[in-house]
Short mmCIF file of C-alpha atoms in Angstrom, two decimals:
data_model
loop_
_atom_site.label_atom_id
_atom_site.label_comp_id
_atom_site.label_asym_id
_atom_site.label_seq_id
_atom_site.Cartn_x
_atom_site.Cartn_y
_atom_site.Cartn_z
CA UNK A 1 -7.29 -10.46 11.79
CA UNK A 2 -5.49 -14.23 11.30
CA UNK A 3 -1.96 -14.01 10.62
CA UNK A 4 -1.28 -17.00 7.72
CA UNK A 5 1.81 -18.49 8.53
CA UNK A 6 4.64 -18.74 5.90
CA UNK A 7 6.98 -22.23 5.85
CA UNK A 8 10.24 -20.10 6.66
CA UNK A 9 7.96 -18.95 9.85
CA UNK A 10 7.96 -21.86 11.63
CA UNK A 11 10.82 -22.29 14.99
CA UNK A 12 11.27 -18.43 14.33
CA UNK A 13 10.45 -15.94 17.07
CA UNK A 14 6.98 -13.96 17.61
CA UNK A 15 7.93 -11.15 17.38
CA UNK A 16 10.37 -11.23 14.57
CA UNK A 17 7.95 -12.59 12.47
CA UNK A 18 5.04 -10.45 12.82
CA UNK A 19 7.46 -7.28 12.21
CA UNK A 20 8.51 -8.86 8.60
CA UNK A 21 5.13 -8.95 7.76
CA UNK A 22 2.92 -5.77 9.41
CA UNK A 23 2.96 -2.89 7.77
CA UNK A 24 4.42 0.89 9.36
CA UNK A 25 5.72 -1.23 12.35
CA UNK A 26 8.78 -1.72 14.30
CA UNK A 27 9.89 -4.24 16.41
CA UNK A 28 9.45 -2.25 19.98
CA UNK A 29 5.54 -1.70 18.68
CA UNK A 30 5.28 -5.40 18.10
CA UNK A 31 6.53 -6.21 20.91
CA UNK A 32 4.32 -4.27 22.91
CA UNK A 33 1.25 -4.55 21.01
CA UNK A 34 1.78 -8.53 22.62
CA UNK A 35 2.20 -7.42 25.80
CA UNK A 36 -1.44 -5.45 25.46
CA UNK A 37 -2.61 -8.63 24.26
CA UNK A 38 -3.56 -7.47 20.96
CA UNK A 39 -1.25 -10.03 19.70
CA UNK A 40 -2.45 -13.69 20.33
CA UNK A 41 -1.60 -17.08 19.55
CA UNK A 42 -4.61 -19.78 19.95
CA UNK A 43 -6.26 -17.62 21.87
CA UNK A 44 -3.74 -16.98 24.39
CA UNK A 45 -1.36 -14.20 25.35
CA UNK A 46 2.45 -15.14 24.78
CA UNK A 47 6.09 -13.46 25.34
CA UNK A 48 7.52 -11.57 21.76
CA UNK A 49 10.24 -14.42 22.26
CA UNK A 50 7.36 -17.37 21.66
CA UNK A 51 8.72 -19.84 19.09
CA UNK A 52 6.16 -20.48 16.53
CA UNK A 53 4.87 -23.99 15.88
CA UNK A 54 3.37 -24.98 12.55
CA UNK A 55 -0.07 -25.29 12.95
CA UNK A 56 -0.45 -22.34 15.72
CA UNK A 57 -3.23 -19.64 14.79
CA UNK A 58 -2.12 -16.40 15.46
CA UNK A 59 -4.73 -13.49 15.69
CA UNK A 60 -3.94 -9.42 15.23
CA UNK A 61 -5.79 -6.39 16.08
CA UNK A 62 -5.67 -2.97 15.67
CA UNK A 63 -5.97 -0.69 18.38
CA UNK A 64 -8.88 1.15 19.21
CA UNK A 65 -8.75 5.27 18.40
CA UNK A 66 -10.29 7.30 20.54
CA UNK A 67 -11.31 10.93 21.19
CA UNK A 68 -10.24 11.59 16.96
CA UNK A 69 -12.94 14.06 16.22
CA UNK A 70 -12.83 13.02 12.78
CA UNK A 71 -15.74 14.77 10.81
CA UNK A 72 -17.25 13.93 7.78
CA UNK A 73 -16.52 16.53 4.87
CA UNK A 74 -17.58 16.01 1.22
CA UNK A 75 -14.72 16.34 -0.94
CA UNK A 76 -16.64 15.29 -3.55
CA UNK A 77 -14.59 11.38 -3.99
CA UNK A 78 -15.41 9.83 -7.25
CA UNK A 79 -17.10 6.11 -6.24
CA UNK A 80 -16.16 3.67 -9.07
CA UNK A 81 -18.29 0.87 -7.40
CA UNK A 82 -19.87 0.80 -3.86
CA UNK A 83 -22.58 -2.43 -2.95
CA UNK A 84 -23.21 -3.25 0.66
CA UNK A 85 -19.51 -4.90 1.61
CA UNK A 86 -17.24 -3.32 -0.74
CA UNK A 87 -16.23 0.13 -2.47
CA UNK A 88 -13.58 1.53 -5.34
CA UNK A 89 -12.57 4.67 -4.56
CA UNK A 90 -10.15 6.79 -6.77
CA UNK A 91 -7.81 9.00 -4.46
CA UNK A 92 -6.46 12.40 -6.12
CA UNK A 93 -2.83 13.04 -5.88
CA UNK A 94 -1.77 16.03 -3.10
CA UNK A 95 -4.55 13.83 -0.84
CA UNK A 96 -3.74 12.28 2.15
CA UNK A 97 -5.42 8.81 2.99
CA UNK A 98 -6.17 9.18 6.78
CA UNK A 99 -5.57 11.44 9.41
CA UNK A 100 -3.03 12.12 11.78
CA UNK A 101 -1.78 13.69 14.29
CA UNK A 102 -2.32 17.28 13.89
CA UNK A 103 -4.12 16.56 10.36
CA UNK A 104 -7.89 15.95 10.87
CA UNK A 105 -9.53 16.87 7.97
CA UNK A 106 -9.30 16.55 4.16
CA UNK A 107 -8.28 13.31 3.88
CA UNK A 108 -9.68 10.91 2.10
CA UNK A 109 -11.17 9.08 4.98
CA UNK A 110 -13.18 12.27 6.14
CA UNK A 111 -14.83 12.19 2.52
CA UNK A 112 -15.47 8.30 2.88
CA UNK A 113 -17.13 9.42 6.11
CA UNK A 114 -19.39 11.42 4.15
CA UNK A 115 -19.77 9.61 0.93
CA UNK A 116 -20.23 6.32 2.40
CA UNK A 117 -23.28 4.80 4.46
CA UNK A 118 -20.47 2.52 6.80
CA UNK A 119 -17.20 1.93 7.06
CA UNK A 120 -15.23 -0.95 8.58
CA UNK A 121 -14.32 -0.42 12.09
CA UNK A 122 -10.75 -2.58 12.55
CA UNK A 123 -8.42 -0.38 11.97
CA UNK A 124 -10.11 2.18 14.75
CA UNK A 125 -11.47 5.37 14.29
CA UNK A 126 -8.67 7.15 12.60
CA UNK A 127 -8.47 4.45 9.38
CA UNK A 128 -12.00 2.96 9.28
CA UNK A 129 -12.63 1.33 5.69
CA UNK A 130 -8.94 1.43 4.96
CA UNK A 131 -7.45 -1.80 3.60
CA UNK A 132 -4.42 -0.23 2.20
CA UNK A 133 -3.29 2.89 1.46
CA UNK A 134 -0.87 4.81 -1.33
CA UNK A 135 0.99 7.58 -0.69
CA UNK A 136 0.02 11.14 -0.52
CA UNK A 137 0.98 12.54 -3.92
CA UNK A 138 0.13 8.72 -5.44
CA UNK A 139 -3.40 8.92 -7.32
CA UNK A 140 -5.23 6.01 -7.87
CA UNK A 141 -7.69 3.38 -6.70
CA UNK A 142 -8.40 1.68 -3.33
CA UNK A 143 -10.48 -0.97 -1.94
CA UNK A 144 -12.39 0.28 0.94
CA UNK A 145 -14.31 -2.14 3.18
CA UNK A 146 -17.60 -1.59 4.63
CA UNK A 147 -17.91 -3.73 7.34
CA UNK A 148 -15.62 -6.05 9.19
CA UNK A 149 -15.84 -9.42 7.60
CA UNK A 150 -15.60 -7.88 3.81
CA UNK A 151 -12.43 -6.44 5.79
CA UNK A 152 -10.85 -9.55 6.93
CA UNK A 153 -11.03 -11.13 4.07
CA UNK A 154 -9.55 -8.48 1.50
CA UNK A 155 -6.82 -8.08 4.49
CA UNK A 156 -6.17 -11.84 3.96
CA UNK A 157 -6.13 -11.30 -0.08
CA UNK A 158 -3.40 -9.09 0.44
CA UNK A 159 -1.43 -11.43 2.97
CA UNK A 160 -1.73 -13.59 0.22
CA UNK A 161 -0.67 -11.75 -2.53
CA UNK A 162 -3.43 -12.51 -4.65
CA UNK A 163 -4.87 -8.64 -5.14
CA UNK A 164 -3.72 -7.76 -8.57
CA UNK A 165 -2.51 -4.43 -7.74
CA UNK A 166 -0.88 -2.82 -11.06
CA UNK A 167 0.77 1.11 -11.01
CA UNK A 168 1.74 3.19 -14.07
CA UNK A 169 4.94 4.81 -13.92
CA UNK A 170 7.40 7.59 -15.22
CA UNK A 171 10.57 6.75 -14.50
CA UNK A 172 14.19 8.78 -15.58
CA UNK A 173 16.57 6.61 -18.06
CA UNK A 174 15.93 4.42 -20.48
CA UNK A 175 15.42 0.63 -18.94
CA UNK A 176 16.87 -1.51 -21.74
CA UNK A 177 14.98 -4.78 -20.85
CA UNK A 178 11.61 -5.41 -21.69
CA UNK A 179 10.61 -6.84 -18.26
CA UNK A 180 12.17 -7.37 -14.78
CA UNK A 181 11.55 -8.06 -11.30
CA UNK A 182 13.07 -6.39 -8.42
CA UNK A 183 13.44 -8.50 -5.30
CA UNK A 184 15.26 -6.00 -2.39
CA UNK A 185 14.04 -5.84 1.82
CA UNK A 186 13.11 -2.38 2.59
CA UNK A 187 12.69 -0.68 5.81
CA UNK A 188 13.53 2.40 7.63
CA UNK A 189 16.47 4.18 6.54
CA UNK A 190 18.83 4.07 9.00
CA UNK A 191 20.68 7.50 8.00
CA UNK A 192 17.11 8.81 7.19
CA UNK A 193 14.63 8.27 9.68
CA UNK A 194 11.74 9.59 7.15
CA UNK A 195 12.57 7.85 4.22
CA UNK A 196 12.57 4.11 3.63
CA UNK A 197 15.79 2.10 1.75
CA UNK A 198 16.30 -1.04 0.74
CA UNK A 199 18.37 -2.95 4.01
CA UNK A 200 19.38 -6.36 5.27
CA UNK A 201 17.15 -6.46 7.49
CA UNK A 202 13.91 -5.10 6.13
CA UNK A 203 10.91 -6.66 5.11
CA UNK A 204 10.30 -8.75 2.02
CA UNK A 205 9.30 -6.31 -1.22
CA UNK A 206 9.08 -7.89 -4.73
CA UNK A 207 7.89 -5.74 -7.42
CA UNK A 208 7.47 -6.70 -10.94
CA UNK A 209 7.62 -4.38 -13.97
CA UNK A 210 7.23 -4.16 -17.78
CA UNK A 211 7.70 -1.23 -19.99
CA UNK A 212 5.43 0.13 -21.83
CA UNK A 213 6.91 2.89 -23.90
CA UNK A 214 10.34 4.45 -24.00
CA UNK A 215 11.30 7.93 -24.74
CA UNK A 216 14.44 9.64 -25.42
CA UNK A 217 15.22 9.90 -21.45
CA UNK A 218 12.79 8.17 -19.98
CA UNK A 219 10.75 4.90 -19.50
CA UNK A 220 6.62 4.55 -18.59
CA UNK A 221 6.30 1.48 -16.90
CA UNK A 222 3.25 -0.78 -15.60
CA UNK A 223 4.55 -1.96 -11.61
CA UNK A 224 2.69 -5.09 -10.51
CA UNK A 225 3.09 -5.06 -6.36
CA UNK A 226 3.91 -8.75 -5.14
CA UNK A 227 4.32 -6.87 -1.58
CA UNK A 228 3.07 -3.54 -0.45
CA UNK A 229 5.86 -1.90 1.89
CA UNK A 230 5.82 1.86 2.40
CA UNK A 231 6.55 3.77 -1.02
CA UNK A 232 7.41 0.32 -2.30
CA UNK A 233 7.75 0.84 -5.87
CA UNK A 234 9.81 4.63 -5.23
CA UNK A 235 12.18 2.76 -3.36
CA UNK A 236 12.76 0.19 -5.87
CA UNK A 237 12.61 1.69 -9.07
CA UNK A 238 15.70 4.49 -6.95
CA UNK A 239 17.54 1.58 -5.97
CA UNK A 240 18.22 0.23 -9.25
CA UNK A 241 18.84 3.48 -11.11
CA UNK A 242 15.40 4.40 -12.54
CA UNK A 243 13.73 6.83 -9.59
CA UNK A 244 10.19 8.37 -10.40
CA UNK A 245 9.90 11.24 -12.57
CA UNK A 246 8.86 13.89 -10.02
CA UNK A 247 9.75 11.90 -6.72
CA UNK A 248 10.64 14.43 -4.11
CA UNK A 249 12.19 11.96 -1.56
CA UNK A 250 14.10 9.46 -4.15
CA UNK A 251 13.85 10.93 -7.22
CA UNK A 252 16.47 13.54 -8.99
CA UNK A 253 15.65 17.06 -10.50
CA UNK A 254 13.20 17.42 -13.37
CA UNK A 255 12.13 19.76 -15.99
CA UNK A 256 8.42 19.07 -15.61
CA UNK A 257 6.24 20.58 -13.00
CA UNK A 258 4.46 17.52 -11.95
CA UNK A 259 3.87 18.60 -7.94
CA UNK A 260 5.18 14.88 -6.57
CA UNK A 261 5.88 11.30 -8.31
CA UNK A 262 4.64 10.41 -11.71
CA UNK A 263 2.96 6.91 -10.05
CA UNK A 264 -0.73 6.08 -10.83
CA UNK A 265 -2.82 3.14 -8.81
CA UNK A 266 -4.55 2.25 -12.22
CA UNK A 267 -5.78 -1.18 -11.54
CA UNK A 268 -7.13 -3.09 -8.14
CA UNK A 269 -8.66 -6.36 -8.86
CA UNK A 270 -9.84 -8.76 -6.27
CA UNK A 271 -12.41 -11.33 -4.96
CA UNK A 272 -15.20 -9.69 -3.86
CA UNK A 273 -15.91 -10.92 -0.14
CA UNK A 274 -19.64 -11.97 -0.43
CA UNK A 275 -20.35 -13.22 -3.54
CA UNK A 276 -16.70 -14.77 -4.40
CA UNK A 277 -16.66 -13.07 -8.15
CA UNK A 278 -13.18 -11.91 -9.41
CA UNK A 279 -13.53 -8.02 -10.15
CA UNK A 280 -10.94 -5.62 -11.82
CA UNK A 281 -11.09 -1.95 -11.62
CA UNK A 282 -9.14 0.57 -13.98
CA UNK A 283 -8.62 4.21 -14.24
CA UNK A 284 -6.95 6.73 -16.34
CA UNK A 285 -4.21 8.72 -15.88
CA UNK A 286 -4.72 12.07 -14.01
CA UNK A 287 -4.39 15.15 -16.50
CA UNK A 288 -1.11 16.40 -15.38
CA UNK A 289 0.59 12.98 -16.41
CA UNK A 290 -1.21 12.52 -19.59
CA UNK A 291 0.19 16.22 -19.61
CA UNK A 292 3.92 15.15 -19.31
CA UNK A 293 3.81 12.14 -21.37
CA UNK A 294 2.29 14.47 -24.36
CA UNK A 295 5.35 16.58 -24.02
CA UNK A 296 7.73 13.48 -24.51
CA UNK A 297 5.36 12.02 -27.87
CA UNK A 298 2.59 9.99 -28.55
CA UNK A 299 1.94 7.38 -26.26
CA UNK A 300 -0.79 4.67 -25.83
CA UNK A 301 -1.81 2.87 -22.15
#
């Protein structure tokens, strides 16, 4: 996969760039991911301290999974689109997207496996298809790619932020603006190892919202994703006083029984690899959100 080079990337270290900018990484796994030579720049193999010059072309790949004994299972995925380079695929909340270790099967990538004729191989045998993920208890739609190229080039879409990615969210308090943007680095936190925070040093995360209903103590919201860092929109929506209804790692206690965060992947819209055209993708809200949102009053999406 090319790496497209940002201005502020220029003069600044390998290695410190490419961990701003790859997702679930650190800066060891960088590092040593250029050492393997999975890491290049113009076709060569450099040190993590290599200074990067402007018009240098920087290449990425995954590693190669082996030995997985990942098994196709039909779990019954509902297919909003498939053609021979791309799919839609609506993931169920309490579903995990790929295996791991110690978790082979049910995932959504063993019912891809079964559902689907091919998969992309990049991302090795544990992730093929995957583009980008949500989070476990996250429903909602993904892109999945079917071979490599249609891969590459939806991977660049999202390096370039132009994937219209939009989430629907419950969210405790009432946000008094109509509209805001929240601009804040996350990465690991550092008194947390498994949850993520916003920090100095993490990566870039800008997420825009606007409301689209308010209740007596609460807010639903549409999220539009500028970035996608790990449980990007929990994180944000915590860190400025308005955590997910239902969030078990940042949100606060709740009356409703809603088995993880109120978040929905409604909406993935992109250029489809082959024949250029723009295509958006929606999808309702699961049953036990419409669920909540009934209890709080009418409501229109």
């Amino acid at each position: 996969m090319k790496i497209n080079l940002t201005e502020d990337a220029i003069g600044k270290r390998l290695d410190q760039f490419l961990v701003q900018i790859i997702e679930d990484t650190s800066r060891t796994d960088v590092q040593n991911r250029i050492k393997e030579g999975l890491i290049t720049v113009n076709g060569n193999t450099v040190k993590p301290n290599y200074k990067i010059k402007e018009d240098d072309l920087i290449e990425y790949l995954e590693r190669e999974l082996v030995d997985s004994e990942i098994k196709p299972e039909n779990l019954n995925l509902d297919i909003i689109y498939e053609d021979e380079a791309v799919a839609v695929v609506y993931k169920p909340k309490g579903m995990v997207v790929h295996p791991a270790a110690g978790n082979n099967s049910g995932t959504f990538v063993n019912g891809l496996m079964y559902q689907l004729d091919s998969l992309s191989g990049i991302n090795g045998e544990l992730r093929p298809g995957i583009v980008h993920r949500i989070d476990k208890d996250t429903s909602g739609l993904l892109m999945v790619a079917k071979n490599d190229v249609a891969h590459r080039d939806l991977s660049e879409q999202l390096q370039n932020k132009t994937v219209d990615r939009k989430y629907v969210a419950l969210v405790h308090g009432v946000i008094p603006h109509n509209k805001g943007t929240i601009d804040a680095p996350i990465g690991r936190n550092p008194k947390e190892r498994q949850e993520m925070a916003v920090v100095d040093n993490g990566k870039d995360a800008v997420t825009h919202f606007n409301v689209i209903e308010r209740y007596e103590d609460y807010t639903l919201l549409e999220c539009v994703l500028e970035t996608g860092r790990t449980h990007q929109i929990r994180v944000h929506m915590n860190y400025i006083g308005y955590p997910i209804v239902g969030d078990p790692k940042y949100g606060q206690k709740t009356k409703f029984k809603t088995n993880g965060q109120l978040l929905h992947a409604g909406t993935v819209g992109f250029i489809h690899p082959t024949t250029k055209e723009h295509l958006v993708f929606k999808s309702e809200l699961p049953v036990e959100f419409t669920e909540v949102l009934n209890e709080l009053g009418e409501f229109e999406v």
